[in-house]
mmCIF file of C-alpha atoms in Angstrom:
data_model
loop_
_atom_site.group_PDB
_atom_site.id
_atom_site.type_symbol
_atom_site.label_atom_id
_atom_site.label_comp_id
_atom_site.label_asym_id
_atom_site.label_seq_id
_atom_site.Cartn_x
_atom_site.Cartn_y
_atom_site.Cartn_z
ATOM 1 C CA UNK B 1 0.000 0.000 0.000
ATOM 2 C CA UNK B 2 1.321 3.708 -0.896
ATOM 3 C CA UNK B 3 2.214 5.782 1.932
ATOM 4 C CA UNK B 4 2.345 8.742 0.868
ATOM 5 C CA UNK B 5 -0.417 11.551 -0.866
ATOM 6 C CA UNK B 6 1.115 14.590 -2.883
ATOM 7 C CA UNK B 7 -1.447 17.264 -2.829
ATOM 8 C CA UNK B 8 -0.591 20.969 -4.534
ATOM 9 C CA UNK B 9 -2.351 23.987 -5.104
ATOM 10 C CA UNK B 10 -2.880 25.212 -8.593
ATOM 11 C CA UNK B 11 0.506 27.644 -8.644
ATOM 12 C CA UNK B 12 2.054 24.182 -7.267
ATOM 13 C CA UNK B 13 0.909 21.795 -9.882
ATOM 14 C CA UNK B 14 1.711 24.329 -12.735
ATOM 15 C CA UNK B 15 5.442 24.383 -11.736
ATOM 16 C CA UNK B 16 5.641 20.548 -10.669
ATOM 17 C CA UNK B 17 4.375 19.966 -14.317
ATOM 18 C CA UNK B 18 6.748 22.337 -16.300
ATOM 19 C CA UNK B 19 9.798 21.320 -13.871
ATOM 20 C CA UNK B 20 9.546 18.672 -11.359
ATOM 21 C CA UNK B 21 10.415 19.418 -7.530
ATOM 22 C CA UNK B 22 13.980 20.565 -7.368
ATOM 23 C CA UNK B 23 15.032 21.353 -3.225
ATOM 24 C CA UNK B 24 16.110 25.367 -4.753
ATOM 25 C CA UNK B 25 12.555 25.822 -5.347
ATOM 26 C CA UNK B 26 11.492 25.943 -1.842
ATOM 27 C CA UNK B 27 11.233 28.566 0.022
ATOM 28 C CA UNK B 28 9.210 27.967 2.759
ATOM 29 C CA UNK B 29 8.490 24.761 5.629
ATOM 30 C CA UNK B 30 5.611 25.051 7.560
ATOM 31 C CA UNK B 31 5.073 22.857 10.756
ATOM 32 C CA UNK B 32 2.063 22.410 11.938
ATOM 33 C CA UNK B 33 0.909 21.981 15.849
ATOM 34 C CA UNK B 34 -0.581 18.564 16.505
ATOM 35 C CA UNK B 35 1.296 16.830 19.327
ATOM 36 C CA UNK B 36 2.591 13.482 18.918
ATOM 37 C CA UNK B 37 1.078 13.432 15.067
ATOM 38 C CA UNK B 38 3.632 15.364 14.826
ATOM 39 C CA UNK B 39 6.200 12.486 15.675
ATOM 40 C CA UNK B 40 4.981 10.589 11.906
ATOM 41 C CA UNK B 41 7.075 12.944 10.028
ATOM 42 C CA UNK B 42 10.148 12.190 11.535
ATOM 43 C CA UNK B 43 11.837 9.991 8.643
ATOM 44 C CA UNK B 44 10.415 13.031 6.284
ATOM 45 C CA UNK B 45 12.509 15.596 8.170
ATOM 46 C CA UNK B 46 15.396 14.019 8.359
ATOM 47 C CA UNK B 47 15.463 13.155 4.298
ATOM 48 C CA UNK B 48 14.603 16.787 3.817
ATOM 49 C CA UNK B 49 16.903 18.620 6.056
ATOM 50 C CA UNK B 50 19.598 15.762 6.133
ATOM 51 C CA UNK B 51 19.945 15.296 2.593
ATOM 52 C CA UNK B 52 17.694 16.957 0.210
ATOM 53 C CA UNK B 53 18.119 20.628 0.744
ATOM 54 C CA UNK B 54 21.548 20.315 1.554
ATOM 55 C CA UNK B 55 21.853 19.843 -2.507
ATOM 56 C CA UNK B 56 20.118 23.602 -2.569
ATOM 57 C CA UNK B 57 21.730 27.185 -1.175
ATOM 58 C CA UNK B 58 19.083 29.221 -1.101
ATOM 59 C CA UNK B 59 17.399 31.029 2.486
ATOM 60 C CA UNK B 60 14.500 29.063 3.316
ATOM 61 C CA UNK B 61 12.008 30.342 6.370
ATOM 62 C CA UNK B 62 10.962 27.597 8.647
ATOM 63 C CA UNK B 63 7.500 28.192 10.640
ATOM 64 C CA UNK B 64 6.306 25.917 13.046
ATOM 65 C CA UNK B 65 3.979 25.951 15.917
ATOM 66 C CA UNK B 66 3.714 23.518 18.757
ATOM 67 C CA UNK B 67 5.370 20.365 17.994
ATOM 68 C CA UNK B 68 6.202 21.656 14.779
ATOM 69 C CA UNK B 69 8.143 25.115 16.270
ATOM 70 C CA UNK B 70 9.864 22.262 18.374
ATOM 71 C CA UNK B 71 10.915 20.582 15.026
ATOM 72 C CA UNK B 72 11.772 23.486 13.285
ATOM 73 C CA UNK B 73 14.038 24.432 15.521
ATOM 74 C CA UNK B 74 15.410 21.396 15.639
ATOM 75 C CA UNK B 75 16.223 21.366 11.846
ATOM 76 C CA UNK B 76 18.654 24.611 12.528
ATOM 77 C CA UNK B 77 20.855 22.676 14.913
ATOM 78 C CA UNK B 78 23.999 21.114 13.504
ATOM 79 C CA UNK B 79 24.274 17.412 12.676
ATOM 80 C CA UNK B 80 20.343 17.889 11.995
ATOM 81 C CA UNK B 81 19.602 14.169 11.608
ATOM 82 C CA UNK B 82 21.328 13.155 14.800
ATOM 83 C CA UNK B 83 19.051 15.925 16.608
ATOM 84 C CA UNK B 84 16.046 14.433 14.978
ATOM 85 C CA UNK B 85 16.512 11.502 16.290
ATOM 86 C CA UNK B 86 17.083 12.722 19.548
ATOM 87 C CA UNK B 87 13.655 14.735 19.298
ATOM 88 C CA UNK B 88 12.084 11.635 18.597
ATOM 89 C CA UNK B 89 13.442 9.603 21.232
ATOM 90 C CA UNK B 90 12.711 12.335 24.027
ATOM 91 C CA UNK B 91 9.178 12.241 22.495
ATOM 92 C CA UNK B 92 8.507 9.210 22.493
ATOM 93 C CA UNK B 93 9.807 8.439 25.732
ATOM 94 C CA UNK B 94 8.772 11.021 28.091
ATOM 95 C CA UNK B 95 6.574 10.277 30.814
ATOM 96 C CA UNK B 96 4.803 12.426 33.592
ATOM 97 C CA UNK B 97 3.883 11.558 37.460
ATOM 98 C CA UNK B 98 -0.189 11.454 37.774
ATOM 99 C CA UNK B 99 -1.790 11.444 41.326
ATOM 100 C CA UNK B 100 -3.747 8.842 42.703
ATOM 101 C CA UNK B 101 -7.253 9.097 41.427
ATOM 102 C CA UNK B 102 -6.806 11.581 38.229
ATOM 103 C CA UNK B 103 -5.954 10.619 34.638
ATOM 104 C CA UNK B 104 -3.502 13.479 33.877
ATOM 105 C CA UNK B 105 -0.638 15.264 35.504
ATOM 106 C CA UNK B 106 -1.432 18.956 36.525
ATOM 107 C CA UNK B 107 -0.142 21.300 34.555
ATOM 108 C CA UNK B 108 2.373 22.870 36.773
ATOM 109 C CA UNK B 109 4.038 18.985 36.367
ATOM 110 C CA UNK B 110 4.027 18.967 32.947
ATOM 111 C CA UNK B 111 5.201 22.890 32.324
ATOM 112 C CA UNK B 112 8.027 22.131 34.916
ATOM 113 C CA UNK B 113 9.150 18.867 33.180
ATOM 114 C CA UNK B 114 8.800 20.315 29.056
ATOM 115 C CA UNK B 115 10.672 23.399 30.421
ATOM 116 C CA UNK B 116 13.733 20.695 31.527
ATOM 117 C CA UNK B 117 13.162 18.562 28.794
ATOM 118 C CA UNK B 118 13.870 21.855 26.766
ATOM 119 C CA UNK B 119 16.751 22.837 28.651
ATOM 120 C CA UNK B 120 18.486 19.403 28.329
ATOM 121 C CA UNK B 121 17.937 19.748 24.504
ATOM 122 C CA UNK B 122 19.046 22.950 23.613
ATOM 123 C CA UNK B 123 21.034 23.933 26.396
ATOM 124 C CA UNK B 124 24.165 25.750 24.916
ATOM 125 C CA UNK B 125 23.276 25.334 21.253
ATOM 126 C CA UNK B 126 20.548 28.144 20.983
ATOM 127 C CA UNK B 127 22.707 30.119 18.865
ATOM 128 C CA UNK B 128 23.262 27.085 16.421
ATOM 129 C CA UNK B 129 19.483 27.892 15.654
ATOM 130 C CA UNK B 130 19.519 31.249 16.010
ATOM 131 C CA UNK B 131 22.618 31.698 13.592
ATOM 132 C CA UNK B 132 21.950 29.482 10.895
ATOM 133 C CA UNK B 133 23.284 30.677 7.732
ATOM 134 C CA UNK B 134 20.105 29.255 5.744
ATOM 135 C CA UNK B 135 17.385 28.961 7.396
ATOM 136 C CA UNK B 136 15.110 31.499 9.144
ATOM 137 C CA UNK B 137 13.011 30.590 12.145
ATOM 138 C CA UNK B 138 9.258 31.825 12.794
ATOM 139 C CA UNK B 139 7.809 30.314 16.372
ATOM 140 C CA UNK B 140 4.420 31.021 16.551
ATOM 141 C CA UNK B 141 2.802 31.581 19.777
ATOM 142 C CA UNK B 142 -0.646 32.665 21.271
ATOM 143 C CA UNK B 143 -1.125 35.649 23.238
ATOM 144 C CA UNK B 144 -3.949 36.579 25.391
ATOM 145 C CA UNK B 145 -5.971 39.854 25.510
ATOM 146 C CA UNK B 146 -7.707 40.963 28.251
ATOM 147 C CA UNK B 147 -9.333 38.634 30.534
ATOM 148 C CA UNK B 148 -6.724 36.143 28.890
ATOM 149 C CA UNK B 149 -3.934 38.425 29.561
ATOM 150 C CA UNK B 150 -2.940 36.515 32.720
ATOM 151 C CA UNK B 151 -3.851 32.725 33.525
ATOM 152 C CA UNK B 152 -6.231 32.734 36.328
ATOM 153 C CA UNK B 153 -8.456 29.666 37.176
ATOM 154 C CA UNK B 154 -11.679 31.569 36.605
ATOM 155 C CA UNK B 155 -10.917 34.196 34.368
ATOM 156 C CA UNK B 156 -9.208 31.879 32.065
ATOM 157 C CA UNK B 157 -11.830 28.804 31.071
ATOM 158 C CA UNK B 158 -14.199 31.810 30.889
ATOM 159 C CA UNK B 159 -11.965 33.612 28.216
ATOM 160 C CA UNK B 160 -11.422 30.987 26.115
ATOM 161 C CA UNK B 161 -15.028 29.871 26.296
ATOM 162 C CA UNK B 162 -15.667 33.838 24.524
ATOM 163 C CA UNK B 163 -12.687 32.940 22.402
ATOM 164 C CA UNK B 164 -14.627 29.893 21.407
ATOM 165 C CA UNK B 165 -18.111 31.397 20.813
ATOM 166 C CA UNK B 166 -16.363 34.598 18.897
ATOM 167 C CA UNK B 167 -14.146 32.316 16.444
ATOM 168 C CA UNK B 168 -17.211 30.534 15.669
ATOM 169 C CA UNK B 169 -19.264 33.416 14.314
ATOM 170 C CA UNK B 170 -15.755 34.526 12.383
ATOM 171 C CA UNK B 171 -12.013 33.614 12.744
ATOM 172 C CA UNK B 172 -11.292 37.738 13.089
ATOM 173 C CA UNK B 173 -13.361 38.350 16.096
ATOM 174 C CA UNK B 174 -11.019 35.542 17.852
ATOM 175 C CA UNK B 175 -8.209 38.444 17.474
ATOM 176 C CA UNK B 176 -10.818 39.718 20.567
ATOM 177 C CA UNK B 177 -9.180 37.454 22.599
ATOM 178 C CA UNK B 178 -5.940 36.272 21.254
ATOM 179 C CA UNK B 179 -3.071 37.435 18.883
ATOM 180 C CA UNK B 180 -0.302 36.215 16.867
ATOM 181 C CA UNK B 181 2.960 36.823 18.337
ATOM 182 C CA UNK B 182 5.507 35.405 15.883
ATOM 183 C CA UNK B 183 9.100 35.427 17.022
ATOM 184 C CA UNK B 184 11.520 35.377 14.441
ATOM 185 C CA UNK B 185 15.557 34.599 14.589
ATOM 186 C CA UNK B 186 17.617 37.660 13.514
ATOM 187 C CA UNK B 187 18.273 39.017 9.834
ATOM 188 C CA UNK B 188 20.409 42.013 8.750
ATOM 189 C CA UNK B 189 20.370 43.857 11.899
ATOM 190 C CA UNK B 190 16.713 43.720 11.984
ATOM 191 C CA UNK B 191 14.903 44.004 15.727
ATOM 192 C CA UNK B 192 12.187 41.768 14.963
ATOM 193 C CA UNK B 193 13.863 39.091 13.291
ATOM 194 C CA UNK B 194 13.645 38.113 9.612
ATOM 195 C CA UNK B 195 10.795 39.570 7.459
ATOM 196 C CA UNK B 196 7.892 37.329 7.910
ATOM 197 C CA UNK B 197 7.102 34.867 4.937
ATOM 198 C CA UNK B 198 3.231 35.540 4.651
ATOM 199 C CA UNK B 199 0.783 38.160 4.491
ATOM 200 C CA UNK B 200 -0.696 39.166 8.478
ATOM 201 C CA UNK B 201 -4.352 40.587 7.157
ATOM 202 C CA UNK B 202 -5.556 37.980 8.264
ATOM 203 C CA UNK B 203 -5.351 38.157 12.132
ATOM 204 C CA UNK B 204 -3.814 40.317 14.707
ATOM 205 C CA UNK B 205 -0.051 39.906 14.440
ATOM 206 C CA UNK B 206 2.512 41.056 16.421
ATOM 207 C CA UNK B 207 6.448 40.157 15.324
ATOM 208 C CA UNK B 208 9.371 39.996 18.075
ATOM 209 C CA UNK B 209 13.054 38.933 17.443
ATOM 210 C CA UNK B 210 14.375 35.459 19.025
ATOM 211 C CA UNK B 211 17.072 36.175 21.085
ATOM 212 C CA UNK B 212 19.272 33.802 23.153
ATOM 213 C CA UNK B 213 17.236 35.191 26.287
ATOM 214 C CA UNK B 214 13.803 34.426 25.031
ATOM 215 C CA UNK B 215 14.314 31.442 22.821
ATOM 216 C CA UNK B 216 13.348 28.740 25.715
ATOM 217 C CA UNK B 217 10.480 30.749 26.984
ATOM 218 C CA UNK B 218 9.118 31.467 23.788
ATOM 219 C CA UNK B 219 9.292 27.790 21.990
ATOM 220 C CA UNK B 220 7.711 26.252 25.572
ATOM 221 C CA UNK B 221 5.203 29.038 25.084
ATOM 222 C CA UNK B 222 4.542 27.949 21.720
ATOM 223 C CA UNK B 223 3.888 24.099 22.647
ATOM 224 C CA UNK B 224 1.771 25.490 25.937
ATOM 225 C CA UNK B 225 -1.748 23.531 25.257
ATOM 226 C CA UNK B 226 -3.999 25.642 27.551
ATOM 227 C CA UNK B 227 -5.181 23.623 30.948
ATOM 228 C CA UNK B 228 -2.354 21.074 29.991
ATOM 229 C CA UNK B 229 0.915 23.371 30.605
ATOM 230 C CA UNK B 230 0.750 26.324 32.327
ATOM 231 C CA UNK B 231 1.104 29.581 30.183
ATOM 232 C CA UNK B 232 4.244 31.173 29.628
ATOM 233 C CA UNK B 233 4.356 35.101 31.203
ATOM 234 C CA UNK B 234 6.046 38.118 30.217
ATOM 235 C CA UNK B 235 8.734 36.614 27.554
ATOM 236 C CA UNK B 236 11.931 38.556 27.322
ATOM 237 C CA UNK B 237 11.685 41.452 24.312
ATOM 238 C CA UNK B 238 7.987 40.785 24.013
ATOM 239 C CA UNK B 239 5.085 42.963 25.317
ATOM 240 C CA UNK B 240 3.651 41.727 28.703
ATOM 241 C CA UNK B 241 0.834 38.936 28.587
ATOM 242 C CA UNK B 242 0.308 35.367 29.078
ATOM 243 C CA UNK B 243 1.261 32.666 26.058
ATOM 244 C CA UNK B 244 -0.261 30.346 25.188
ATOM 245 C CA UNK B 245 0.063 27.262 22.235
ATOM 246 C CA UNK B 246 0.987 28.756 19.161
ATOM 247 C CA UNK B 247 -1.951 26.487 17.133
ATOM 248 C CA UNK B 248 -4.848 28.088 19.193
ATOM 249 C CA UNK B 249 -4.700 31.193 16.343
ATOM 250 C CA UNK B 250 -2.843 29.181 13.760
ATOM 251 C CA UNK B 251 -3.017 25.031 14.180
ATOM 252 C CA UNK B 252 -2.121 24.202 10.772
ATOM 253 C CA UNK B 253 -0.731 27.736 9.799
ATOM 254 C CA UNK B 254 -3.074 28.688 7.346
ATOM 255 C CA UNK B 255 -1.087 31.622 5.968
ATOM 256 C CA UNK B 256 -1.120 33.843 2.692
ATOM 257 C CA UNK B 257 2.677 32.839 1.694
ATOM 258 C CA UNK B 258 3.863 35.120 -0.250
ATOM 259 C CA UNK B 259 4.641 33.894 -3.749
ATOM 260 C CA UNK B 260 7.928 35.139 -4.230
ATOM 261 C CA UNK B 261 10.489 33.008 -6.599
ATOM 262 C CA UNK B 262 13.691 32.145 -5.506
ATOM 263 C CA UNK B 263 17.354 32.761 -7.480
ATOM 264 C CA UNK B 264 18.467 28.927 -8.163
ATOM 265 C CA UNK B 265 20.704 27.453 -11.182
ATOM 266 C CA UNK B 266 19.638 24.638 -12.925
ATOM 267 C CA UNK B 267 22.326 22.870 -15.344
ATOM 268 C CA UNK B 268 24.589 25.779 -15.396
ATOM 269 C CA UNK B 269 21.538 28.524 -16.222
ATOM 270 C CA UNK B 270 20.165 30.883 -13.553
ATOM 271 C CA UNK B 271 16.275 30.371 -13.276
ATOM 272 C CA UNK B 272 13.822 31.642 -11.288
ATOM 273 C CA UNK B 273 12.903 29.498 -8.849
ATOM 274 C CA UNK B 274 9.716 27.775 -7.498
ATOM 275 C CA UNK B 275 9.198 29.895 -4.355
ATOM 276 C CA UNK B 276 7.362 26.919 -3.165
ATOM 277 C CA UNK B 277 6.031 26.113 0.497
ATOM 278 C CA UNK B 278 6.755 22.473 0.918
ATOM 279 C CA UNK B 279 4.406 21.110 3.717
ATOM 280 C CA UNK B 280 5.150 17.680 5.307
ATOM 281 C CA UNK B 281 1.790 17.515 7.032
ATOM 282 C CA UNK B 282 -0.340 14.524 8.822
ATOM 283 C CA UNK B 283 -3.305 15.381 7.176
ATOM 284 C CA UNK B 284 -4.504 17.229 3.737
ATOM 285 C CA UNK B 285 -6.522 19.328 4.960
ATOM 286 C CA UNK B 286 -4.881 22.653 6.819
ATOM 287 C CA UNK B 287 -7.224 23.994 9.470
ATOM 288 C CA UNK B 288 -6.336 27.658 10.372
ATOM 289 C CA UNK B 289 -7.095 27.475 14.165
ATOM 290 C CA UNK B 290 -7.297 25.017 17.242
ATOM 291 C CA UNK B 291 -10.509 26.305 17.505
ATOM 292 C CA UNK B 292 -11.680 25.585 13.970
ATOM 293 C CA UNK B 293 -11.170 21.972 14.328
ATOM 294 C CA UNK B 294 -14.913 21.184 14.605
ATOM 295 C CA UNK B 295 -15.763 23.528 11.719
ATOM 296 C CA UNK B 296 -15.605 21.890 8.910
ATOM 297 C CA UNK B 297 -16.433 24.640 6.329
ATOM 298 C CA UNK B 298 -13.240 25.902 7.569
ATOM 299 C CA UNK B 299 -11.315 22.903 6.246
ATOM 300 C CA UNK B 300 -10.983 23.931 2.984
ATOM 301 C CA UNK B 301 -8.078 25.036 0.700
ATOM 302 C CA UNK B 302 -7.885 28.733 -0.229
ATOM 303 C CA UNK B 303 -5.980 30.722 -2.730
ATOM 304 C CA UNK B 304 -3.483 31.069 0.064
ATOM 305 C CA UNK B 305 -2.554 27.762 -0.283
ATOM 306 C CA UNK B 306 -1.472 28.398 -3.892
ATOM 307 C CA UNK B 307 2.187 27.848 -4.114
ATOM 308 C CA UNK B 308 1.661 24.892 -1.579
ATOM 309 C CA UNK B 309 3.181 21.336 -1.990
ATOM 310 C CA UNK B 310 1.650 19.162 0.568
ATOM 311 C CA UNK B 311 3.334 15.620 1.518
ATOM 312 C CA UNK B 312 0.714 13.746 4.072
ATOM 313 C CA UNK B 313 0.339 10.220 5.063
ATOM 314 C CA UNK B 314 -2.215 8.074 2.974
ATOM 315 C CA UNK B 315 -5.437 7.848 5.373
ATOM 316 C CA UNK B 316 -6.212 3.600 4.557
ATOM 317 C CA UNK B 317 -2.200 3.427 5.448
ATOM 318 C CA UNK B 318 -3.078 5.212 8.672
ATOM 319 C CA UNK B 319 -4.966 2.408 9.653
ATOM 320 C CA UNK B 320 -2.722 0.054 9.149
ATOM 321 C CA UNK B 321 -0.652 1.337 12.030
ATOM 322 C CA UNK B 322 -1.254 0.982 15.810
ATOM 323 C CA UNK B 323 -4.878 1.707 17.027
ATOM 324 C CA UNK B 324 -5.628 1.985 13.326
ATOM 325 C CA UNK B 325 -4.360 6.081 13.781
ATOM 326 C CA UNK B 326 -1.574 8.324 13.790
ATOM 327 C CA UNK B 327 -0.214 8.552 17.504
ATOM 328 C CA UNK B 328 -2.171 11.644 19.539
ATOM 329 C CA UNK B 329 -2.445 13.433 22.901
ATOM 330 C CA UNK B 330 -5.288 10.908 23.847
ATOM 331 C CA UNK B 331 -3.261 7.889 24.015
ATOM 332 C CA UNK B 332 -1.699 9.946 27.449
ATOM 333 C CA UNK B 333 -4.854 8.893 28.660
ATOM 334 C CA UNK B 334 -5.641 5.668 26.676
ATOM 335 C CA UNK B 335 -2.519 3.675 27.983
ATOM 336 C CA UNK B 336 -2.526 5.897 31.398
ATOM 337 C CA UNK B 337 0.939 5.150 33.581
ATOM 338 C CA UNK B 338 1.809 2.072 30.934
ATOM 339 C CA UNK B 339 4.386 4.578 29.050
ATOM 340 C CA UNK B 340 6.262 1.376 27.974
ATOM 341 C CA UNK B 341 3.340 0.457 26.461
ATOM 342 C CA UNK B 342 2.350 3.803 24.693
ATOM 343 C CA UNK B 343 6.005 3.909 23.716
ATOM 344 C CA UNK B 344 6.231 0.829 21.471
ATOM 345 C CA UNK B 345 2.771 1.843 19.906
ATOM 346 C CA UNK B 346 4.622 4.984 18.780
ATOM 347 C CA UNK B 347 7.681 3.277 17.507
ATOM 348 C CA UNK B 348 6.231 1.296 15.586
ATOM 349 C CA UNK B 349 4.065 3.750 13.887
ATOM 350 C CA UNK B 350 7.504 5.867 13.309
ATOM 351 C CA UNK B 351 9.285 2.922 12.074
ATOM 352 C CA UNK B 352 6.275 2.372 9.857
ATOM 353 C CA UNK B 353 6.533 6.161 8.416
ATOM 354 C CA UNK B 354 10.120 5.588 7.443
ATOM 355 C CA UNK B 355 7.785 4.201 4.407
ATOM 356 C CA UNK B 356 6.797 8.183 3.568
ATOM 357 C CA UNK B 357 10.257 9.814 3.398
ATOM 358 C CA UNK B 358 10.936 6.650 0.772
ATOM 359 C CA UNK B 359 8.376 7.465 -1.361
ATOM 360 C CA UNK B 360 9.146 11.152 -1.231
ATOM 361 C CA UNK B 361 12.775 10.202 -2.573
ATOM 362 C CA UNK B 362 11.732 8.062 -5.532
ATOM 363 C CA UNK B 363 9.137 10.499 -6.581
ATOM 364 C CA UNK B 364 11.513 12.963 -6.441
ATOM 365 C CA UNK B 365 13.565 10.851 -8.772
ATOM 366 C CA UNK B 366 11.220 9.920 -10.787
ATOM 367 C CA UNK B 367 8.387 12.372 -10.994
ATOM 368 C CA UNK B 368 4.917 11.049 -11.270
ATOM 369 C CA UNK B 369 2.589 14.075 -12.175
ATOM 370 C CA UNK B 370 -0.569 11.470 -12.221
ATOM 371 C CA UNK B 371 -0.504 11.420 -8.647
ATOM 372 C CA UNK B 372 -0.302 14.848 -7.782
ATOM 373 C CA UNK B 373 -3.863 15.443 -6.061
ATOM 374 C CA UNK B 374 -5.891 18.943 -5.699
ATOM 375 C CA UNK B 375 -4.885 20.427 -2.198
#
């Protein structure tokens, strides 16, 4: 059974057809929040950033949120495959202390033991990331407004019970209640950090640079699930608030790229480029917010999607692998204190995925436009 689904919008297909996928035409990686789904895409990232761009020079932005800020990041480090790995591993195998009689750790547990796990993974190689001569980092975090501005234990179920009600009338009155805050690694000199990659019309936007001193605050911040982890106050360089998970405004990261072609030579001959964003995803579809998960008219693509190239796991392979799914935040609860047991369900569905960075590399090889699907 294939593995692996190409989808692409139409800006996509038009260039795949005329040229094939060549690693100078991308110019953007999003990486989408998700928790362990996230873990699936493993064998992708390390083909990509281990051996596939490295054939390209060009500056390519990396955005991720959640899980996928975590992997982005991780992709700036040196020896990039070996600190996949390692990501995967501490994934995989982390485990959390839950009193008698609940089902889940409190949050204040789980903030304090990501915010080590952090430490002991980055410790003394944040400005690896932070000075990468290639690639430009986006974290995207939440930010709340008002009564969300600091976590209380009334105010803050009550907030994001308006943030619910307002994003379902329309994703711009969520802005009520929470903004973007993107924080970008430096460029040029610049105080906020490289130039975003996509339009910010869309929703209320702030940009701050990443700096050595907020770099651990702000990725935690950005993989902060609200009543899970604790939010992350007052981040170095940023204005004042509680943060929150960076896929509450943008799960997916739904974004209007901007379309801009990228300087590449092909053969000897300078070219303009794709300026393609290449998406390893879990799904197809790419839901803006957390919020909009239940919405399905919000599911769709849009013309921001355009210049997207989408890589996600077939769904009748999905179910082929343990508990017929992709691994998720509810086997925490399904296998309870039996983390061996959750563990080897999750290894074997990354072993199993080792399947979609294979197909990736042959198709890349040998282009097959007939399977290119609509995104």
């Amino acid at each position: 059974m294939k593995a692996l689904r190409i989808h692409a919008g139409p800006r996509a297909r038009q260039h795949l057809e005329q040229h094939g996928l060549q690693a100078g035409d991308v110019s953007v990686i999003p990486a989408a929040a998700g928790g362990p789904k996230g873990l699936i895409l493993g064998p992708l990232d390390r083909f990509v950033f281990g051996e596939w761009l490295p054939r390209s020079s060009q500056p390519v932005h990396l955005v991720g949120a959640s899980i996928g800020a975590w992997r982005m990041a991780t992709a700036c480090l040196q020896s990039s495959v070996a600190a996949f790995e390692r990501l995967e591993h501490d994934y995989i195998h982390q485990s959390y202390e839950v009193p008698p009689g609940k089902k889940r750790p409190p949050a204040s547990h789980v903030s304090e033991r990501f915010g080590q796990n952090l430490q002991a993974f980055y410790g003394g190689r944040v400005e690896e990331v932070l000075s990468h001569p290639r690639f430009h980092l986006h974290i995207v975090t939440s930010r709340g407004r008002h009564v969300l501005a600091r976590e209380h234990r009334v105010g803050t179920p009550l907030g994001y019970l308006g943030a619910f009600v307002s994003n379902t009338l329309h994703r711009k009155a969520l802005g009520a209640w929470l903004e973007r805050v993107v924080f970008s690694s430096p460029e040029d000199g610049a105080a906020t950090g490289a130039a975003l990659p996509f339009s910010t019309a869309d929703f209320r936007t702030r940009q701050v640079g990443l700096t050595p001193q907020n770099f651990m605050p702000a990725l935690q911040a950005s993989c902060s699930i609200p009543f899970v982890l604790q939010a992350v106050h007052d981040i170095p360089g940023a204005p004042r608030g509680a943060y929150w998970d960076g896929g509450i405004t943008d799960y997916h990261l739904h974004l209007g790229y901007h379309q801009t072609p990228v300087a590449q030579v092909v053969e000897g001959a300078a070219r303009a480029g794709g300026g393609l964003v290449l998406y390893p995803h879990f799904q197809q579809q790419v839901v803006p917010g957390w919020l909009d998960k239940g919405l399905k008219w919000r599911h769709r693509s849009t013309g921001a999607l355009d210049s997207m190239v989408v890589l996600s796991p077939n769904p009748d392979w999905v179910r082929a692998l343990p508990n017929s799914k992709l691994p998720d935040r509810n086997d925490f609860t399904h296998y309870g204190t039996d983390s061996a047991a959750r563990a080897k369900a999750w290894l074997a569905a990354t072993a199993a995925s080792r399947q979609l960075a294979d197909e990736f590399a042959e198709w890349l090889h040998r282009p097959d436009m007939a399977i290119l699907r609509p995104l």
